[in-house]
Amino acid sequence: MNAVPERTPVAVHEGVLELERGLSLHFGGRLASVRVAWRLVGDPDAPVIAALGGISAGRSVIEAGGEKGWWSDIVGPGKALDSSRYRILGIDFLGGSGGTTGPKAGQNDFPSIASQDQAEILRQVVAHLRLPPLEAIVGASYGGMVALAFAERWPELVKRIIVISAAHRPHPMATAWRSVQRAVVRFAAQSGQGSEGLRLARALAMATYRSPAEFEQRFAGPATHVDGRFQFPVESYLLSRGDAYAAAYIPEAFVCLSESIDLHQVDPAKVRVPTWLVAVVEDQLVPLSDMRALMHSLGGPAHLAELSSLYGHDAFLKETQALRDVFTRALSPAGDVK
């Protein structure tokens, strides 16, 4: 019997950057002291790509040390974004539930956070690690907003950005859905039920992340009688997702970062680095029309890939082959050409 070759351990470098002088915020105010949790995985001689995801994502991007990353299905050795060719940098978002400074449970006075503030803490991590200009920032959902904000302010620090399902501003319909989610959490928190409010808000959010076609395929079955009432298959799924989320995240952090999405604004004309955009036709949160408008407004070379996916906004977590094609083209020597 042939022995299975052992996988070479992946080099993992991580830490917490203390911003002892604090941080001035985009919308005003200042945090007196800030901690930024970061992780850098891969060959120390390889170029660096920062990978940023949705508001639930953090510094653990790929599988390392037995820990599964939030993007492990897409990023890793030989995967769609090949970490054997690049070092992968991840951060925990400011205002979130991770190791970076954010609100404590029950705290209602944490300041509003902008995508520009996330870009600033990423810049400070890059400077702290004395990294050369990033080969790319690959940002999906909220992370795509941060990538745009970074490129707008510091084009000399990144060679290109790849933006998946994120535009220069939020769509009002998406803001409508998120506003109701935040209201649910705040209302529940007033009676000490913040976790229950987060459970319901996340359940509602999941209905916007996926496509109607997927739900029709998966949840068209009949209702069942549970505890004296009817329960629908899609209801069971959404609430189970809400339960899992509420067990892992802080309600006030969800409100902070959800609001940050809706406050996001950049001037596309000031984004002059080569930019690859990925739009999903079935995305309910970031319409194809917004992604097309962004492409035509960018101040530098731009390319738009339009994908079709049952997974809607969540396609960036699922569409391995389509993203592999995009990453291969965007990161090739010719990837900067319009």
Tab-separated table of N, CA and C in Angstrom, residues 7-167:
chain	number	residue	atom	x	y	z
A	7	ARG	N	1.144	16.517	4.110
A	7	ARG	CA	1.059	17.876	3.610
A	7	ARG	C	2.067	18.753	4.361
A	8	THR	N	2.815	19.533	3.605
A	8	THR	CA	3.771	20.440	4.215
A	8	THR	C	3.019	21.485	5.035
A	9	PRO	N	3.430	21.680	6.301
A	9	PRO	CA	2.729	22.681	7.119
A	9	PRO	C	2.785	24.063	6.478
A	10	VAL	N	1.687	24.775	6.568
A	10	VAL	CA	1.610	26.122	6.017
A	10	VAL	C	2.137	27.118	7.045
A	11	ALA	N	3.006	28.025	6.595
A	11	ALA	CA	3.540	29.034	7.507
A	11	ALA	C	2.438	30.009	7.903
A	12	VAL	N	2.222	30.151	9.201
A	12	VAL	CA	1.190	31.042	9.714
A	12	VAL	C	1.855	32.088	10.610
A	13	HIS	N	1.628	33.343	10.289
A	13	HIS	CA	2.169	34.453	11.041
A	13	HIS	C	0.979	35.306	11.441
A	14	GLU	N	0.788	35.518	12.729
A	14	GLU	CA	-0.373	36.295	13.139
A	14	GLU	C	-0.084	37.077	14.400
A	15	GLY	N	-0.912	38.057	14.649
A	15	GLY	CA	-0.719	38.864	15.831
A	15	GLY	C	-1.804	39.907	15.971
A	16	VAL	N	-1.598	40.802	16.918
A	16	VAL	CA	-2.519	41.906	17.167
A	16	VAL	C	-1.705	43.197	17.150
A	17	LEU	N	-2.073	44.093	16.251
A	17	LEU	CA	-1.430	45.398	16.161
A	17	LEU	C	-2.142	46.366	17.094
A	18	GLU	N	-1.389	46.955	17.996
A	18	GLU	CA	-1.937	47.941	18.929
A	18	GLU	C	-1.712	49.344	18.369
A	19	LEU	N	-2.797	50.031	18.060
A	19	LEU	CA	-2.699	51.421	17.611
A	19	LEU	C	-2.806	52.308	18.852
A	20	GLU	N	-1.671	52.519	19.509
A	20	GLU	CA	-1.683	53.184	20.802
A	20	GLU	C	-2.095	54.650	20.700
A	21	ARG	N	-1.922	55.240	19.528
A	21	ARG	CA	-2.346	56.635	19.350
A	21	ARG	C	-3.816	56.732	18.971
A	22	GLY	N	-4.486	55.605	18.895
A	22	GLY	CA	-5.897	55.598	18.568
A	22	GLY	C	-6.146	55.731	17.070
A	23	LEU	N	-7.376	56.007	16.741
A	23	LEU	CA	-7.785	56.070	15.345
A	23	LEU	C	-8.862	57.138	15.169
A	24	SER	N	-8.583	58.122	14.305
A	24	SER	CA	-9.604	59.097	13.931
A	24	SER	C	-10.527	58.467	12.904
A	25	LEU	N	-11.818	58.615	13.097
A	25	LEU	CA	-12.797	57.903	12.280
A	25	LEU	C	-13.333	58.781	11.155
A	26	HIS	N	-13.720	58.130	10.082
A	26	HIS	CA	-14.173	58.818	8.866
A	26	HIS	C	-15.388	59.700	9.124
A	27	PHE	N	-16.296	59.241	9.975
A	27	PHE	CA	-17.520	60.003	10.247
A	27	PHE	C	-17.385	60.898	11.475
A	28	GLY	N	-16.168	61.097	11.933
A	28	GLY	CA	-15.944	61.944	13.092
A	28	GLY	C	-15.748	61.129	14.349
A	29	GLY	N	-15.156	61.764	15.329
A	29	GLY	CA	-14.870	61.055	16.567
A	29	GLY	C	-13.553	60.304	16.477
A	30	ARG	N	-13.215	59.694	17.569
A	30	ARG	CA	-11.928	59.017	17.656
A	30	ARG	C	-12.022	57.872	18.651
A	31	LEU	N	-11.393	56.757	18.310
A	31	LEU	CA	-11.218	55.667	19.254
A	31	LEU	C	-9.856	55.850	19.910
A	32	ALA	N	-9.828	55.911	21.242
A	32	ALA	CA	-8.598	56.248	21.958
A	32	ALA	C	-7.511	55.200	21.770
A	33	SER	N	-7.892	53.957	21.708
A	33	SER	CA	-6.932	52.880	21.450
A	33	SER	C	-7.629	51.805	20.639
A	34	VAL	N	-6.872	51.176	19.751
A	34	VAL	CA	-7.454	50.195	18.834
A	34	VAL	C	-6.523	48.992	18.741
A	35	ARG	N	-7.117	47.833	18.786
A	35	ARG	CA	-6.412	46.575	18.521
A	35	ARG	C	-6.875	46.051	17.175
A	36	VAL	N	-5.941	45.597	16.347
A	36	VAL	CA	-6.274	45.029	15.038
A	36	VAL	C	-5.688	43.622	14.952
A	37	ALA	N	-6.559	42.632	14.902
A	37	ALA	CA	-6.117	41.244	14.793
A	37	ALA	C	-5.920	40.887	13.322
A	38	TRP	N	-4.766	40.277	13.006
A	38	TRP	CA	-4.424	39.955	11.620
A	38	TRP	C	-3.804	38.563	11.538
A	39	ARG	N	-3.841	38.006	10.353
A	39	ARG	CA	-3.191	36.712	10.094
A	39	ARG	C	-2.650	36.697	8.676
A	40	LEU	N	-1.407	36.219	8.517
A	40	LEU	CA	-0.736	36.134	7.226
A	40	LEU	C	-0.289	34.695	7.043
A	41	VAL	N	-0.787	34.048	5.987
A	41	VAL	CA	-0.547	32.621	5.777
A	41	VAL	C	0.145	32.412	4.431
A	42	GLY	N	1.229	31.619	4.441
A	42	GLY	CA	1.871	31.254	3.188
A	42	GLY	C	3.366	31.478	3.178
A	43	ASP	N	3.971	31.196	2.046
A	43	ASP	CA	5.407	31.314	1.835
A	43	ASP	C	5.869	32.754	2.081
A	44	PRO	N	6.824	32.966	2.983
A	44	PRO	CA	7.276	34.330	3.272
A	44	PRO	C	7.843	35.073	2.071
A	45	ASP	N	8.232	34.361	1.016
A	45	ASP	CA	8.782	35.016	-0.164
A	45	ASP	C	7.735	35.314	-1.237
A	46	ALA	N	6.496	34.895	-1.012
A	46	ALA	CA	5.452	35.061	-2.020
A	46	ALA	C	4.813	36.445	-1.922
A	47	PRO	N	4.279	36.967	-3.032
A	47	PRO	CA	3.536	38.224	-2.973
A	47	PRO	C	2.279	38.066	-2.121
A	48	VAL	N	1.791	39.182	-1.615
A	48	VAL	CA	0.692	39.156	-0.640
A	48	VAL	C	-0.612	39.608	-1.277
A	49	ILE	N	-1.675	38.849	-0.999
A	49	ILE	CA	-3.036	39.223	-1.360
A	49	ILE	C	-3.842	39.352	-0.075
A	50	ALA	N	-4.499	40.485	0.107
A	50	ALA	CA	-5.439	40.649	1.219
A	50	ALA	C	-6.798	40.131	0.776
A	51	ALA	N	-7.376	39.240	1.569
A	51	ALA	CA	-8.685	38.648	1.260
A	51	ALA	C	-9.683	39.085	2.327
A	52	LEU	N	-10.722	39.774	1.891
A	52	LEU	CA	-11.713	40.361	2.798
A	52	LEU	C	-13.106	39.914	2.381
A	53	GLY	N	-13.924	39.548	3.352
A	53	GLY	CA	-15.256	39.043	3.022
A	53	GLY	C	-16.377	39.853	3.632
A	54	GLY	N	-17.494	39.181	3.855
A	54	GLY	CA	-18.666	39.834	4.421
A	54	GLY	C	-18.454	40.203	5.878
A	55	ILE	N	-19.463	40.791	6.509
A	55	ILE	CA	-19.296	41.288	7.869
A	55	ILE	C	-19.067	40.161	8.871
A	56	SER	N	-19.331	38.915	8.483
A	56	SER	CA	-19.074	37.787	9.371
A	56	SER	C	-17.669	37.223	9.197
A	57	ALA	N	-16.947	37.683	8.180
A	57	ALA	CA	-15.627	37.146	7.887
A	57	ALA	C	-14.579	37.800	8.778
A	58	GLY	N	-13.409	37.160	8.848
A	58	GLY	CA	-12.354	37.709	9.678
A	58	GLY	C	-10.984	37.306	9.181
A	59	ARG	N	-10.038	37.282	10.091
A	59	ARG	CA	-8.640	37.049	9.724
A	59	ARG	C	-8.367	35.608	9.316
A	60	SER	N	-9.217	34.683	9.735
A	60	SER	CA	-9.027	33.271	9.394
A	60	SER	C	-9.644	32.993	8.032
A	61	VAL	N	-8.853	33.230	6.974
A	61	VAL	CA	-9.363	33.131	5.603
A	61	VAL	C	-9.313	31.702	5.100
A	62	ILE	N	-8.153	31.041	5.309
A	62	ILE	CA	-7.971	29.691	4.780
A	62	ILE	C	-7.672	28.732	5.919
A	63	GLU	N	-7.755	27.442	5.616
A	63	GLU	CA	-7.466	26.417	6.609
A	63	GLU	C	-6.006	26.495	7.023
A	64	ALA	N	-5.766	26.577	8.325
A	64	ALA	CA	-4.400	26.636	8.847
A	64	ALA	C	-4.418	26.160	10.288
A	65	GLY	N	-3.474	25.298	10.624
A	65	GLY	CA	-3.391	24.792	11.989
A	65	GLY	C	-4.607	24.015	12.413
A	66	GLY	N	-5.288	23.355	11.456
A	66	GLY	CA	-6.479	22.585	11.778
A	66	GLY	C	-7.742	23.410	11.875
A	67	GLU	N	-7.634	24.722	11.703
A	67	GLU	CA	-8.796	25.607	11.766
A	67	GLU	C	-9.288	25.927	10.359
A	68	LYS	N	-10.561	25.687	10.098
A	68	LYS	CA	-11.132	25.975	8.786
A	68	LYS	C	-11.396	27.463	8.663
A	69	GLY	N	-10.963	28.048	7.550
A	69	GLY	CA	-11.193	29.458	7.327
A	69	GLY	C	-12.547	29.717	6.691
A	70	TRP	N	-12.982	30.966	6.747
A	70	TRP	CA	-14.298	31.300	6.199
A	70	TRP	C	-14.332	31.158	4.679
A	71	TRP	N	-13.145	31.204	4.012
A	71	TRP	CA	-13.106	31.068	2.554
A	71	TRP	C	-12.318	29.828	2.131
A	72	SER	N	-12.282	28.811	2.984
A	72	SER	CA	-11.465	27.625	2.721
A	72	SER	C	-11.876	26.873	1.463
A	73	ASP	N	-13.135	26.994	1.055
A	73	ASP	CA	-13.575	26.294	-0.149
A	73	ASP	C	-13.069	26.970	-1.418
A	74	ILE	N	-12.655	28.221	-1.301
A	74	ILE	CA	-12.239	28.998	-2.469
A	74	ILE	C	-10.743	29.291	-2.455
A	75	VAL	N	-10.183	29.532	-1.267
A	75	VAL	CA	-8.784	29.947	-1.135
A	75	VAL	C	-7.997	28.868	-0.421
A	76	GLY	N	-6.874	28.476	-1.017
A	76	GLY	CA	-6.021	27.458	-0.415
A	76	GLY	C	-5.082	26.891	-1.457
A	77	PRO	N	-4.206	25.975	-1.077
A	77	PRO	CA	-3.264	25.393	-2.033
A	77	PRO	C	-3.995	24.699	-3.193
A	78	GLY	N	-3.736	25.159	-4.413
A	78	GLY	CA	-4.346	24.571	-5.598
A	78	GLY	C	-5.804	24.922	-5.805
A	79	LYS	N	-6.372	25.792	-4.974
A	79	LYS	CA	-7.795	26.131	-5.086
A	79	LYS	C	-7.992	27.330	-6.011
A	80	ALA	N	-9.218	27.830	-6.051
A	80	ALA	CA	-9.547	28.894	-6.997
A	80	ALA	C	-8.586	30.073	-6.862
A	81	LEU	N	-8.327	30.487	-5.626
A	81	LEU	CA	-7.266	31.451	-5.343
A	81	LEU	C	-6.155	30.660	-4.672
A	82	ASP	N	-5.086	30.433	-5.412
A	82	ASP	CA	-4.060	29.460	-5.036
A	82	ASP	C	-3.089	30.055	-4.014
A	83	SER	N	-3.226	29.617	-2.774
A	83	SER	CA	-2.381	30.160	-1.710
A	83	SER	C	-0.963	29.594	-1.744
A	84	SER	N	-0.692	28.642	-2.631
A	84	SER	CA	0.690	28.189	-2.781
A	84	SER	C	1.507	29.184	-3.599
A	85	ARG	N	0.832	30.119	-4.254
A	85	ARG	CA	1.506	31.146	-5.053
A	85	ARG	C	1.529	32.505	-4.359
A	86	TYR	N	0.663	32.675	-3.358
A	86	TYR	CA	0.538	33.971	-2.687
A	86	TYR	C	0.448	33.775	-1.186
A	87	ARG	N	0.895	34.767	-0.448
A	87	ARG	CA	0.561	34.834	0.969
A	87	ARG	C	-0.812	35.493	1.089
A	88	ILE	N	-1.601	35.004	2.002
A	88	ILE	CA	-2.967	35.501	2.177
A	88	ILE	C	-3.052	36.241	3.500
A	89	LEU	N	-3.412	37.521	3.419
A	89	LEU	CA	-3.551	38.369	4.594
A	89	LEU	C	-5.019	38.568	4.915
A	90	GLY	N	-5.381	38.322	6.150
A	90	GLY	CA	-6.744	38.579	6.610
A	90	GLY	C	-6.726	39.428	7.864
A	91	ILE	N	-7.788	40.182	8.079
A	91	ILE	CA	-7.941	40.977	9.301
A	91	ILE	C	-9.344	40.764	9.856
A	92	ASP	N	-9.471	40.980	11.149
A	92	ASP	CA	-10.796	41.089	11.757
A	92	ASP	C	-11.254	42.541	11.614
A	93	PHE	N	-12.501	42.721	11.231
A	93	PHE	CA	-13.006	44.067	10.986
A	93	PHE	C	-13.165	44.870	12.272
A	94	LEU	N	-12.893	46.156	12.166
A	94	LEU	CA	-13.177	47.105	13.229
A	94	LEU	C	-14.690	47.153	13.460
A	95	GLY	N	-15.103	47.067	14.712
A	95	GLY	CA	-16.531	47.101	15.024
A	95	GLY	C	-17.208	45.750	14.993
A	96	GLY	N	-16.432	44.693	14.716
A	96	GLY	CA	-17.009	43.362	14.617
A	96	GLY	C	-16.892	42.561	15.901
A	97	SER	N	-17.092	41.245	15.762
A	97	SER	CA	-17.099	40.348	16.918
A	97	SER	C	-15.777	39.615	17.109
A	98	GLY	N	-14.750	39.944	16.321
A	98	GLY	CA	-13.485	39.222	16.393
A	98	GLY	C	-12.496	39.854	17.353
A	99	GLY	N	-11.188	39.707	17.021
A	99	GLY	CA	-10.140	40.189	17.898
A	99	GLY	C	-9.821	41.655	17.739
A	100	THR	N	-10.342	42.298	16.699
A	100	THR	CA	-10.168	43.739	16.519
A	100	THR	C	-11.177	44.481	17.394
A	101	THR	N	-10.830	45.682	17.777
A	101	THR	CA	-11.707	46.485	18.646
A	101	THR	C	-13.125	46.580	18.089
A	102	GLY	N	-14.085	46.350	18.940
A	102	GLY	CA	-15.491	46.430	18.558
A	102	GLY	C	-16.347	46.624	19.791
A	103	PRO	N	-17.651	46.736	19.618
A	103	PRO	CA	-18.531	46.941	20.780
A	103	PRO	C	-18.600	45.701	21.658
A	104	LYS	N	-18.746	45.930	22.932
A	104	LYS	CA	-19.005	44.838	23.872
A	104	LYS	C	-20.504	44.525	23.853
A	105	ALA	N	-20.847	43.339	24.305
A	105	ALA	CA	-22.262	42.980	24.404
A	105	ALA	C	-22.979	43.983	25.302
A	106	GLY	N	-24.065	44.548	24.811
A	106	GLY	CA	-24.840	45.521	25.562
A	106	GLY	C	-24.383	46.956	25.390
A	107	GLN	N	-23.277	47.184	24.646
A	107	GLN	CA	-22.765	48.544	24.454
A	107	GLN	C	-23.507	49.226	23.314
A	108	ASN	N	-24.041	50.398	23.572
A	108	ASN	CA	-24.836	51.113	22.575
A	108	ASN	C	-24.188	52.389	22.068
A	109	ASP	N	-22.979	52.703	22.556
A	109	ASP	CA	-22.359	53.967	22.180
A	109	ASP	C	-21.101	53.787	21.333
A	110	PHE	N	-20.910	52.599	20.743
A	110	PHE	CA	-19.755	52.418	19.865
A	110	PHE	C	-19.985	53.264	18.607
A	111	PRO	N	-18.950	53.973	18.141
A	111	PRO	CA	-19.171	54.917	17.032
A	111	PRO	C	-19.446	54.224	15.701
A	112	SER	N	-20.002	54.973	14.774
A	112	SER	CA	-20.250	54.471	13.424
A	112	SER	C	-18.922	54.271	12.699
A	113	ILE	N	-18.847	53.181	11.970
A	113	ILE	CA	-17.617	52.784	11.290
A	113	ILE	C	-17.839	52.820	9.779
A	114	ALA	N	-16.867	53.369	9.060
A	114	ALA	CA	-16.940	53.457	7.601
A	114	ALA	C	-16.060	52.402	6.948
A	115	SER	N	-16.357	52.098	5.695
A	115	SER	CA	-15.461	51.220	4.929
A	115	SER	C	-14.068	51.841	4.852
A	116	GLN	N	-13.990	53.174	4.874
A	116	GLN	CA	-12.688	53.859	4.869
A	116	GLN	C	-11.896	53.563	6.142
A	117	ASP	N	-12.580	53.385	7.265
A	117	ASP	CA	-11.893	53.039	8.509
A	117	ASP	C	-11.295	51.635	8.427
A	118	GLN	N	-12.027	50.708	7.801
A	118	GLN	CA	-11.486	49.358	7.606
A	118	GLN	C	-10.262	49.415	6.685
A	119	ALA	N	-10.340	50.239	5.636
A	119	ALA	CA	-9.199	50.393	4.743
A	119	ALA	C	-7.994	50.939	5.498
A	120	GLU	N	-8.230	51.861	6.425
A	120	GLU	CA	-7.133	52.451	7.206
A	120	GLU	C	-6.456	51.416	8.102
A	121	ILE	N	-7.235	50.559	8.763
A	121	ILE	CA	-6.580	49.574	9.624
A	121	ILE	C	-5.842	48.540	8.773
A	122	LEU	N	-6.349	48.231	7.575
A	122	LEU	CA	-5.605	47.350	6.682
A	122	LEU	C	-4.288	48.010	6.285
A	123	ARG	N	-4.329	49.289	5.956
A	123	ARG	CA	-3.101	50.007	5.590
A	123	ARG	C	-2.098	49.965	6.732
A	124	GLN	N	-2.579	50.135	7.947
A	124	GLN	CA	-1.660	50.140	9.082
A	124	GLN	C	-1.061	48.763	9.329
A	125	VAL	N	-1.815	47.715	9.091
A	125	VAL	CA	-1.264	46.359	9.208
A	125	VAL	C	-0.183	46.130	8.139
A	126	VAL	N	-0.454	46.556	6.903
A	126	VAL	CA	0.526	46.414	5.825
A	126	VAL	C	1.809	47.160	6.183
A	127	ALA	N	1.677	48.370	6.728
A	127	ALA	CA	2.857	49.144	7.125
A	127	ALA	C	3.586	48.472	8.289
A	128	HIS	N	2.843	47.981	9.255
A	128	HIS	CA	3.426	47.316	10.422
A	128	HIS	C	4.248	46.091	10.006
A	129	LEU	N	3.748	45.345	9.047
A	129	LEU	CA	4.437	44.133	8.586
A	129	LEU	C	5.516	44.435	7.553
A	130	ARG	N	5.639	45.714	7.169
A	130	ARG	CA	6.629	46.161	6.181
A	130	ARG	C	6.518	45.378	4.877
A	131	LEU	N	5.275	45.241	4.439
A	131	LEU	CA	5.001	44.519	3.207
A	131	LEU	C	5.184	45.437	2.004
A	132	PRO	N	5.602	44.887	0.874
A	132	PRO	CA	5.593	45.668	-0.368
A	132	PRO	C	4.154	45.906	-0.802
A	133	PRO	N	3.933	46.720	-1.843
A	133	PRO	CA	2.553	46.901	-2.316
A	133	PRO	C	1.855	45.559	-2.520
A	134	LEU	N	0.609	45.495	-2.069
A	134	LEU	CA	-0.158	44.252	-2.182
A	134	LEU	C	-0.320	43.864	-3.647
A	135	GLU	N	-0.190	42.579	-3.908
A	135	GLU	CA	-0.440	42.103	-5.262
A	135	GLU	C	-1.893	42.358	-5.639
A	136	ALA	N	-2.762	42.206	-4.666
A	136	ALA	CA	-4.188	42.461	-4.902
A	136	ALA	C	-4.906	42.537	-3.566
A	137	ILE	N	-6.035	43.202	-3.562
A	137	ILE	CA	-7.042	43.012	-2.525
A	137	ILE	C	-8.212	42.322	-3.204
A	138	VAL	N	-8.573	41.164	-2.686
A	138	VAL	CA	-9.736	40.433	-3.186
A	138	VAL	C	-10.835	40.612	-2.142
A	139	GLY	N	-11.852	41.354	-2.494
A	139	GLY	CA	-12.905	41.665	-1.540
A	139	GLY	C	-14.261	41.217	-2.041
A	140	ALA	N	-14.991	40.539	-1.190
A	140	ALA	CA	-16.339	40.082	-1.530
A	140	ALA	C	-17.334	40.700	-0.567
A	141	SER	N	-18.468	41.156	-1.088
A	141	SER	CA	-19.510	41.767	-0.267
A	141	SER	C	-18.917	42.978	0.469
A	142	TYR	N	-19.015	43.045	1.784
A	142	TYR	CA	-18.462	44.185	2.519
A	142	TYR	C	-16.967	44.359	2.234
A	143	GLY	N	-16.261	43.243	2.102
A	143	GLY	CA	-14.836	43.316	1.798
A	143	GLY	C	-14.552	43.983	0.466
A	144	GLY	N	-15.461	43.852	-0.489
A	144	GLY	CA	-15.310	44.540	-1.761
A	144	GLY	C	-15.439	46.043	-1.593
A	145	MET	N	-16.326	46.472	-0.698
A	145	MET	CA	-16.463	47.896	-0.399
A	145	MET	C	-15.163	48.432	0.195
A	146	VAL	N	-14.563	47.659	1.101
A	146	VAL	CA	-13.296	48.066	1.717
A	146	VAL	C	-12.187	48.124	0.666
A	147	ALA	N	-12.177	47.177	-0.261
A	147	ALA	CA	-11.173	47.195	-1.335
A	147	ALA	C	-11.281	48.468	-2.167
A	148	LEU	N	-12.502	48.873	-2.494
A	148	LEU	CA	-12.702	50.105	-3.255
A	148	LEU	C	-12.241	51.323	-2.459
A	149	ALA	N	-12.558	51.349	-1.158
A	149	ALA	CA	-12.140	52.471	-0.321
A	149	ALA	C	-10.624	52.539	-0.211
A	150	PHE	N	-9.975	51.388	-0.121
A	150	PHE	CA	-8.509	51.349	-0.046
A	150	PHE	C	-7.890	51.868	-1.340
A	151	ALA	N	-8.383	51.376	-2.471
A	151	ALA	CA	-7.825	51.780	-3.766
A	151	ALA	C	-8.048	53.255	-4.041
A	152	GLU	N	-9.166	53.799	-3.565
A	152	GLU	CA	-9.448	55.221	-3.754
A	152	GLU	C	-8.410	56.083	-3.042
A	153	ARG	N	-7.943	55.639	-1.869
A	153	ARG	CA	-7.075	56.470	-1.038
A	153	ARG	C	-5.587	56.163	-1.223
A	154	TRP	N	-5.242	54.914	-1.477
A	154	TRP	CA	-3.825	54.524	-1.515
A	154	TRP	C	-3.516	53.651	-2.736
A	155	PRO	N	-3.653	54.198	-3.928
A	155	PRO	CA	-3.392	53.394	-5.137
A	155	PRO	C	-1.957	52.892	-5.219
A	156	GLU	N	-1.036	53.562	-4.535
A	156	GLU	CA	0.360	53.147	-4.583
A	156	GLU	C	0.625	51.898	-3.745
A	157	LEU	N	-0.341	51.489	-2.936
A	157	LEU	CA	-0.135	50.356	-2.034
A	157	LEU	C	-0.784	49.064	-2.512
A	158	VAL	N	-1.445	49.080	-3.668
A	158	VAL	CA	-2.077	47.860	-4.186
A	158	VAL	C	-2.009	47.869	-5.711
A	159	LYS	N	-1.652	46.727	-6.303
A	159	LYS	CA	-1.479	46.665	-7.752
A	159	LYS	C	-2.807	46.540	-8.484
A	160	ARG	N	-3.760	45.883	-7.848
A	160	ARG	CA	-5.081	45.688	-8.465
A	160	ARG	C	-6.063	45.299	-7.386
A	161	ILE	N	-7.353	45.455	-7.675
A	161	ILE	CA	-8.375	44.962	-6.762
A	161	ILE	C	-9.347	44.075	-7.529
A	162	ILE	N	-9.859	43.090	-6.844
A	162	ILE	CA	-10.889	42.193	-7.381
A	162	ILE	C	-12.091	42.319	-6.446
A	163	VAL	N	-13.184	42.817	-6.973
A	163	VAL	CA	-14.350	43.186	-6.165
A	163	VAL	C	-15.532	42.317	-6.578
A	164	ILE	N	-16.026	41.524	-5.644
A	164	ILE	CA	-17.111	40.580	-5.912
A	164	ILE	C	-18.369	41.038	-5.179
A	165	SER	N	-19.425	41.268	-5.926
A	165	SER	CA	-20.724	41.612	-5.326
A	165	SER	C	-20.630	42.780	-4.352
A	166	ALA	N	-20.035	43.866	-4.817
A	166	ALA	CA	-19.966	45.106	-4.044
A	166	ALA	C	-19.847	46.256	-5.016
A	167	ALA	N	-20.504	47.354	-4.705
A	167	ALA	CA	-20.489	48.516	-5.597
A	167	ALA	C	-19.980	49.740	-4.842
